[in-house]
PDB file of C-alpha atoms in Angstrom:
ATOM      1  CA  MET A  80      44.270 114.037 -42.135  1.00 68.00           C
ATOM      2  CA  GLU A  81      40.960 111.261 -43.083  1.00 70.00           C
ATOM      3  CA  LYS A  82      43.591 109.044 -43.364  1.00 71.00           C
ATOM      4  CA  GLN A  83      45.953 109.517 -39.471  1.00 71.00           C
ATOM      5  CA  ALA A  84      42.438 110.426 -37.833  1.00 64.00           C
ATOM      6  CA  ASN A  85      40.562 106.800 -38.767  1.00 67.00           C
ATOM      7  CA  ALA A  86      44.431 105.463 -37.569  1.00 69.00           C
ATOM      8  CA  GLN A  87      44.235 106.762 -34.341  1.00 70.00           C
ATOM      9  CA  VAL A  88      40.037 105.740 -33.749  1.00 62.00           C
ATOM     10  CA  LYS A  89      41.474 102.516 -34.111  1.00 75.00           C
ATOM     11  CA  GLN A  90      44.697 102.590 -32.337  1.00 78.00           C
ATOM     12  CA  ARG A  91      42.174 104.387 -29.253  1.00 74.00           C
ATOM     13  CA  ASP A  92      39.308 101.453 -30.764  1.00 66.00           C
ATOM     14  CA  ALA A  93      42.045  98.499 -30.172  1.00 70.00           C
ATOM     15  CA  ALA A  94      42.977  99.937 -26.908  1.00 67.00           C
ATOM     16  CA  LEU A  95      40.216 100.340 -25.780  1.00 62.00           C
ATOM     17  CA  ALA A  96      39.348  96.140 -26.253  1.00 67.00           C
ATOM     18  CA  GLU A  97      42.436  95.326 -24.677  1.00 74.00           C
ATOM     19  CA  ASP A  98      41.555  97.779 -21.865  1.00 62.00           C
ATOM     20  CA  ALA A  99      37.679  95.538 -22.214  1.00 65.00           C
ATOM     21  CA  SER A 100      39.759  92.414 -22.288  1.00 69.00           C
ATOM     22  CA  LYS A 101      42.334  92.874 -18.907  1.00 63.00           C
ATOM     23  CA  ILE A 102      38.939  94.801 -17.030  1.00 64.00           C
ATOM     24  CA  GLN A 103      36.999  91.087 -17.770  1.00 71.00           C
ATOM     25  CA  LYS A 104      39.537  88.893 -16.732  1.00 66.00           C
ATOM     26  CA  VAL A 105      39.710  90.741 -13.236  1.00 61.00           C
ATOM     27  CA  ALA A 106      35.661  91.207 -13.340  1.00 61.00           C
ATOM     28  CA  ASP A 107      35.674  87.074 -14.290  1.00 60.00           C
ATOM     29  CA  LYS A 108      39.115  86.283 -11.263  1.00 61.00           C
ATOM     30  CA  LEU A 109      36.630  88.365  -8.457  1.00 60.00           C
ATOM     31  CA  LYS A 110      33.626  86.080  -9.670  1.00 61.00           C
ATOM     32  CA  VAL A 111      35.602  83.282  -8.897  1.00 56.00           C
ATOM     33  CA  ASN A 112      36.821  83.962  -5.983  1.00 54.00           C
ATOM     34  CA  GLU A 113      32.832  85.349  -4.675  1.00 58.00           C
ATOM     35  CA  ASP A 114      32.108  81.808  -5.049  1.00 58.00           C
ATOM     36  CA  LYS A 115      34.892  80.468  -3.254  1.00 54.00           C
ATOM     37  CA  ARG A 116      33.916  82.856  -1.075  1.00 54.00           C
ATOM     38  CA  LYS A 117      30.260  81.767  -0.610  1.00 57.00           C
ATOM     39  CA  LEU A 118      31.068  78.063  -1.224  1.00 55.00           C
ATOM     40  CA  ASN A 119      33.506  77.996   2.191  1.00 66.00           C
ATOM     41  CA  GLN A 120      31.017  79.929   4.456  1.00 82.00           C
ATOM     42  CA  TRP A 121      29.156  78.501   6.998  1.00 94.00           C
ATOM     43  CA  VAL A 122      26.145  78.737   8.119  1.00 96.00           C
ATOM     44  CA  LEU A 123      23.493  76.589  10.844  1.00 97.00           C
ATOM     45  CA  PRO A 124      21.790  73.432   9.778  1.00 98.00           C
ATOM     46  CA  VAL A 125      18.848  73.157  12.129  1.00 98.00           C
ATOM     47  CA  THR A 126      17.378  76.485  13.261  1.00 95.00           C
ATOM     48  CA  GLY A 127      14.513  75.867  16.305  1.00 93.00           C
ATOM     49  CA  TYR A 128      16.905  73.052  18.420  1.00 95.00           C
ATOM     50  CA  GLN A 129      17.885  72.860  21.598  1.00 94.00           C
ATOM     51  CA  LEU A 130      21.422  71.942  22.553  1.00 94.00           C
ATOM     52  CA  THR A 131      21.173  68.725  24.397  1.00 90.00           C
ATOM     53  CA  GLY A 132      24.480  66.244  23.887  1.00 85.00           C
ATOM     54  CA  ARG A 133      27.871  67.682  23.465  1.00 84.00           C
ATOM     55  CA  PHE A 134      31.726  66.574  22.572  1.00 89.00           C
ATOM     56  CA  GLY A 135      33.420  64.074  24.806  1.00 75.00           C
ATOM     57  CA  GLN A 136      30.282  63.961  27.252  1.00 75.00           C
ATOM     58  CA  ARG A 137      30.300  60.478  28.863  1.00 72.00           C
ATOM     59  CA  SER A 138      27.602  57.710  29.095  1.00 65.00           C
ATOM     60  CA  SER A 139      25.708  54.827  28.500  1.00 61.00           C
ATOM     61  CA  LEU A 140      24.133  55.223  24.679  1.00 63.00           C
ATOM     62  CA  TRP A 141      27.060  56.439  23.466  1.00 58.00           C
ATOM     63  CA  SER A 142      30.387  53.077  23.654  1.00 64.00           C
ATOM     64  CA  THR A 143      32.805  55.510  23.868  1.00 74.00           C
ATOM     65  CA  PHE A 144      32.949  59.907  25.440  1.00 82.00           C
ATOM     66  CA  HIS A 145      29.643  61.401  22.569  1.00 83.00           C
ATOM     67  CA  THR A 146      31.779  63.023  19.738  1.00 91.00           C
ATOM     68  CA  GLY A 147      29.564  65.483  18.631  1.00 94.00           C
ATOM     69  CA  LEU A 148      26.514  67.664  18.224  1.00 95.00           C
ATOM     70  CA  ASP A 149      23.303  67.685  19.439  1.00 95.00           C
ATOM     71  CA  PHE A 150      20.267  69.810  18.398  1.00 97.00           C
ATOM     72  CA  ALA A 151      17.379  68.583  19.686  1.00 96.00           C
ATOM     73  CA  GLY A 152      14.297  69.298  17.876  1.00 94.00           C
ATOM     74  CA  PRO A 153      10.841  68.386  15.927  1.00 96.00           C
ATOM     75  CA  SER A 154      10.907  64.848  13.526  1.00 96.00           C
ATOM     76  CA  GLY A 155      11.238  66.926  10.218  1.00 97.00           C
ATOM     77  CA  THR A 156      12.965  69.811  11.338  1.00 97.00           C
ATOM     78  CA  THR A 157      14.835  71.130   7.780  1.00 98.00           C
ATOM     79  CA  ILE A 158      18.785  69.756   8.480  1.00 98.00           C
ATOM     80  CA  VAL A 159      21.442  71.995   5.755  1.00 98.00           C
ATOM     81  CA  SER A 160      24.157  71.764   4.353  1.00 98.00           C
ATOM     82  CA  VAL A 161      26.506  74.106   7.002  1.00 97.00           C
ATOM     83  CA  SER A 162      28.602  74.531   3.806  1.00 96.00           C
ATOM     84  CA  GLY A 163      29.680  74.102   0.001  1.00 94.00           C
ATOM     85  CA  GLY A 164      30.618  70.467  -0.522  1.00 96.00           C
ATOM     86  CA  ILE A 165      30.229  66.787  -1.771  1.00 98.00           C
ATOM     87  CA  VAL A 166      28.183  64.861  -0.720  1.00 99.00           C
ATOM     88  CA  LYS A 167      30.409  61.900   0.353  1.00 99.00           C
ATOM     89  CA  SER A 168      27.619  59.061   1.745  1.00 99.00           C
ATOM     90  CA  ALA A 169      23.775  59.077   2.700  1.00 99.00           C
ATOM     91  CA  GLY A 170      22.192  55.794   4.059  1.00 98.00           C
ATOM     92  CA  TYR A 171      21.444  54.424   6.731  1.00 98.00           C
ATOM     93  CA  GLU A 172      24.799  53.445   8.875  1.00 97.00           C
ATOM     94  CA  GLY A 173      24.392  51.645  12.218  1.00 94.00           C
ATOM     95  CA  ALA A 174      24.235  53.831  15.367  1.00 92.00           C
ATOM     96  CA  TYR A 175      24.136  56.675  13.290  1.00 96.00           C
ATOM     97  CA  GLY A 176      20.628  55.799  11.721  1.00 98.00           C
ATOM     98  CA  ASN A 177      20.591  57.534   8.575  1.00 99.00           C
ATOM     99  CA  ARG A 178      23.754  59.541   7.606  1.00 99.00           C
ATOM    100  CA  THR A 179      24.854  61.996   5.493  1.00 99.00           C
ATOM    101  CA  VAL A 180      28.713  62.583   4.563  1.00 99.00           C
ATOM    102  CA  ILE A 181      29.390  65.482   3.313  1.00 98.00           C
ATOM    103  CA  THR A 182      33.251  66.698   2.160  1.00 98.00           C
ATOM    104  CA  LEU A 183      33.855  70.139   2.120  1.00 96.00           C
ATOM    105  CA  PRO A 184      36.768  72.012  -0.484  1.00 94.00           C
ATOM    106  CA  ASP A 185      39.292  71.844   2.236  1.00 93.00           C
ATOM    107  CA  GLY A 186      39.487  68.103   3.269  1.00 96.00           C
ATOM    108  CA  THR A 187      36.860  68.553   5.727  1.00 97.00           C
ATOM    109  CA  ASP A 188      34.260  65.877   6.262  1.00 98.00           C
ATOM    110  CA  ILE A 189      30.629  66.785   8.098  1.00 98.00           C
ATOM    111  CA  TRP A 190      28.470  64.212   9.648  1.00 99.00           C
ATOM    112  CA  TYR A 191      24.926  64.793   9.483  1.00 99.00           C
ATOM    113  CA  ALA A 192      23.534  61.796  11.121  1.00 98.00           C
ATOM    114  CA  HIS A 193      20.024  60.415  12.747  1.00 98.00           C
ATOM    115  CA  GLN A 194      17.950  61.638  10.058  1.00 98.00           C
ATOM    116  CA  SER A 195      14.604  60.422   9.318  1.00 98.00           C
ATOM    117  CA  ARG A 196      14.361  61.599   5.359  1.00 98.00           C
ATOM    118  CA  ILE A 197      17.562  62.148   2.939  1.00 99.00           C
ATOM    119  CA  VAL A 198      17.233  63.716  -1.026  1.00 99.00           C
ATOM    120  CA  VAL A 199      20.796  63.991  -1.731  1.00 99.00           C
ATOM    121  CA  ASN A 200      23.015  61.518  -2.800  1.00 99.00           C
ATOM    122  CA  ALA A 201      26.731  60.637  -3.042  1.00 99.00           C
ATOM    123  CA  GLY A 202      28.186  62.502  -5.473  1.00 99.00           C
ATOM    124  CA  ASP A 203      25.482  65.123  -4.593  1.00 99.00           C
ATOM    125  CA  LYS A 204      27.650  69.245  -4.596  1.00 97.00           C
ATOM    126  CA  VAL A 205      25.864  70.955  -2.904  1.00 97.00           C
ATOM    127  CA  GLY A 206      26.166  74.793  -1.363  1.00 94.00           C
ATOM    128  CA  PRO A 207      25.654  76.061   1.868  1.00 94.00           C
ATOM    129  CA  GLY A 208      22.727  76.722   3.395  1.00 95.00           C
ATOM    130  CA  GLN A 209      21.019  73.956   1.612  1.00 97.00           C
ATOM    131  CA  THR A 210      18.770  71.550   2.084  1.00 98.00           C
ATOM    132  CA  ILE A 211      20.257  67.633   2.815  1.00 99.00           C
ATOM    133  CA  GLY A 212      17.738  66.134   4.849  1.00 98.00           C
ATOM    134  CA  TYR A 213      15.417  65.838   7.977  1.00 99.00           C
ATOM    135  CA  THR A 214      15.612  65.646  11.608  1.00 98.00           C
ATOM    136  CA  GLY A 215      14.709  62.490  12.875  1.00 98.00           C
ATOM    137  CA  SER A 216      15.400  59.178  15.228  1.00 97.00           C
ATOM    138  CA  THR A 217      17.012  56.356  13.312  1.00 97.00           C
ATOM    139  CA  GLY A 218      19.934  54.903  14.697  1.00 94.00           C
ATOM    140  CA  ASN A 219      20.803  54.629  18.724  1.00 90.00           C
ATOM    141  CA  VAL A 220      18.602  57.686  19.895  1.00 91.00           C
ATOM    142  CA  THR A 221      16.210  58.461  23.017  1.00 88.00           C
ATOM    143  CA  GLY A 222      14.545  60.985  21.158  1.00 93.00           C
ATOM    144  CA  PRO A 223      14.267  63.182  17.116  1.00 97.00           C
ATOM    145  CA  HIS A 224      18.227  65.490  16.802  1.00 96.00           C
ATOM    146  CA  LEU A 225      20.982  66.230  14.391  1.00 98.00           C
ATOM    147  CA  HIS A 226      24.137  65.183  15.537  1.00 97.00           C
ATOM    148  CA  LEU A 227      26.204  67.115  14.231  1.00 98.00           C
ATOM    149  CA  GLU A 228      30.585  65.555  13.811  1.00 98.00           C
ATOM    150  CA  VAL A 229      32.981  67.357  12.677  1.00 98.00           C
ATOM    151  CA  HIS A 230      36.638  65.668  11.344  1.00 98.00           C
ATOM    152  CA  PRO A 231      38.772  67.392   9.913  1.00 97.00           C
ATOM    153  CA  GLY A 232      40.109  66.207   6.674  1.00 94.00           C
ATOM    154  CA  GLY A 233      38.399  63.010   7.522  1.00 87.00           C
ATOM    155  CA  GLY A 234      40.558  62.589   9.779  1.00 95.00           C
ATOM    156  CA  PRO A 235      38.469  62.195  14.016  1.00 96.00           C
ATOM    157  CA  ALA A 236      36.834  63.671  15.422  1.00 96.00           C
ATOM    158  CA  VAL A 237      36.902  67.863  16.999  1.00 96.00           C
ATOM    159  CA  ASP A 238      34.233  69.992  18.997  1.00 96.00           C
ATOM    160  CA  PRO A 239      31.217  71.255  16.140  1.00 97.00           C
ATOM    161  CA  ALA A 240      30.826  73.157  18.952  1.00 95.00           C
ATOM    162  CA  ILE A 241      34.435  75.417  18.871  1.00 95.00           C
ATOM    163  CA  ALA A 242      34.443  74.943  14.845  1.00 95.00           C
ATOM    164  CA  LEU A 243      30.894  76.292  13.837  1.00 95.00           C
ATOM    165  CA  PRO A 244      32.344  79.524  15.557  1.00 95.00           C
ATOM    166  CA  GLN A 245      35.575  79.539  13.586  1.00 92.00           C
ATOM    167  CA  HIS A 246      33.649  80.119  10.763  1.00 91.00           C
ATOM    168  CA  SER A 247      31.449  83.233  12.167  1.00 90.00           C
ATOM    169  CA  VAL A 248      28.247  80.351  13.269  1.00 92.00           C
ATOM    170  CA  GLN A 249      27.001  80.242  17.111  1.00 91.00           C
ATOM    171  CA  PRO A 250      25.147  76.897  18.302  1.00 90.00           C
TER     172      PRO A 250
END
């Protein structure tokens, strides 16, 4: 009788261990999915701003039409990554001044231009809301602001005022 009871206990222990393993696999998968969701969430790149230059505007300041959205504000305002990704480049880029380009997991490039200071480097992994630099007046500008561009698949720029709300962010 004792042998039979011990065998039943071992059988239950094995079943419990198998169930625990299955539960752990589900928990691991949920964590991966949550990490992916967090990585793909978008946030506003700055606070305390006024929208000035809009996508598609024409001006003597630009060689063609305006390819981004300008968030004007005091010099030195913190700029954060709109989403998680990898820093593709970070440095001086002519008319864009100090510019950071971050590639998101879906291949979209986000450009952050005219920074007074950049605090990330090419190859860095960043999360949504992580500080990447500070607003400034570098490059072709009339005052301190963040010039934000969205390039799906690394291609031509699309209107950030449309792209941001598609990710539940209202500029």
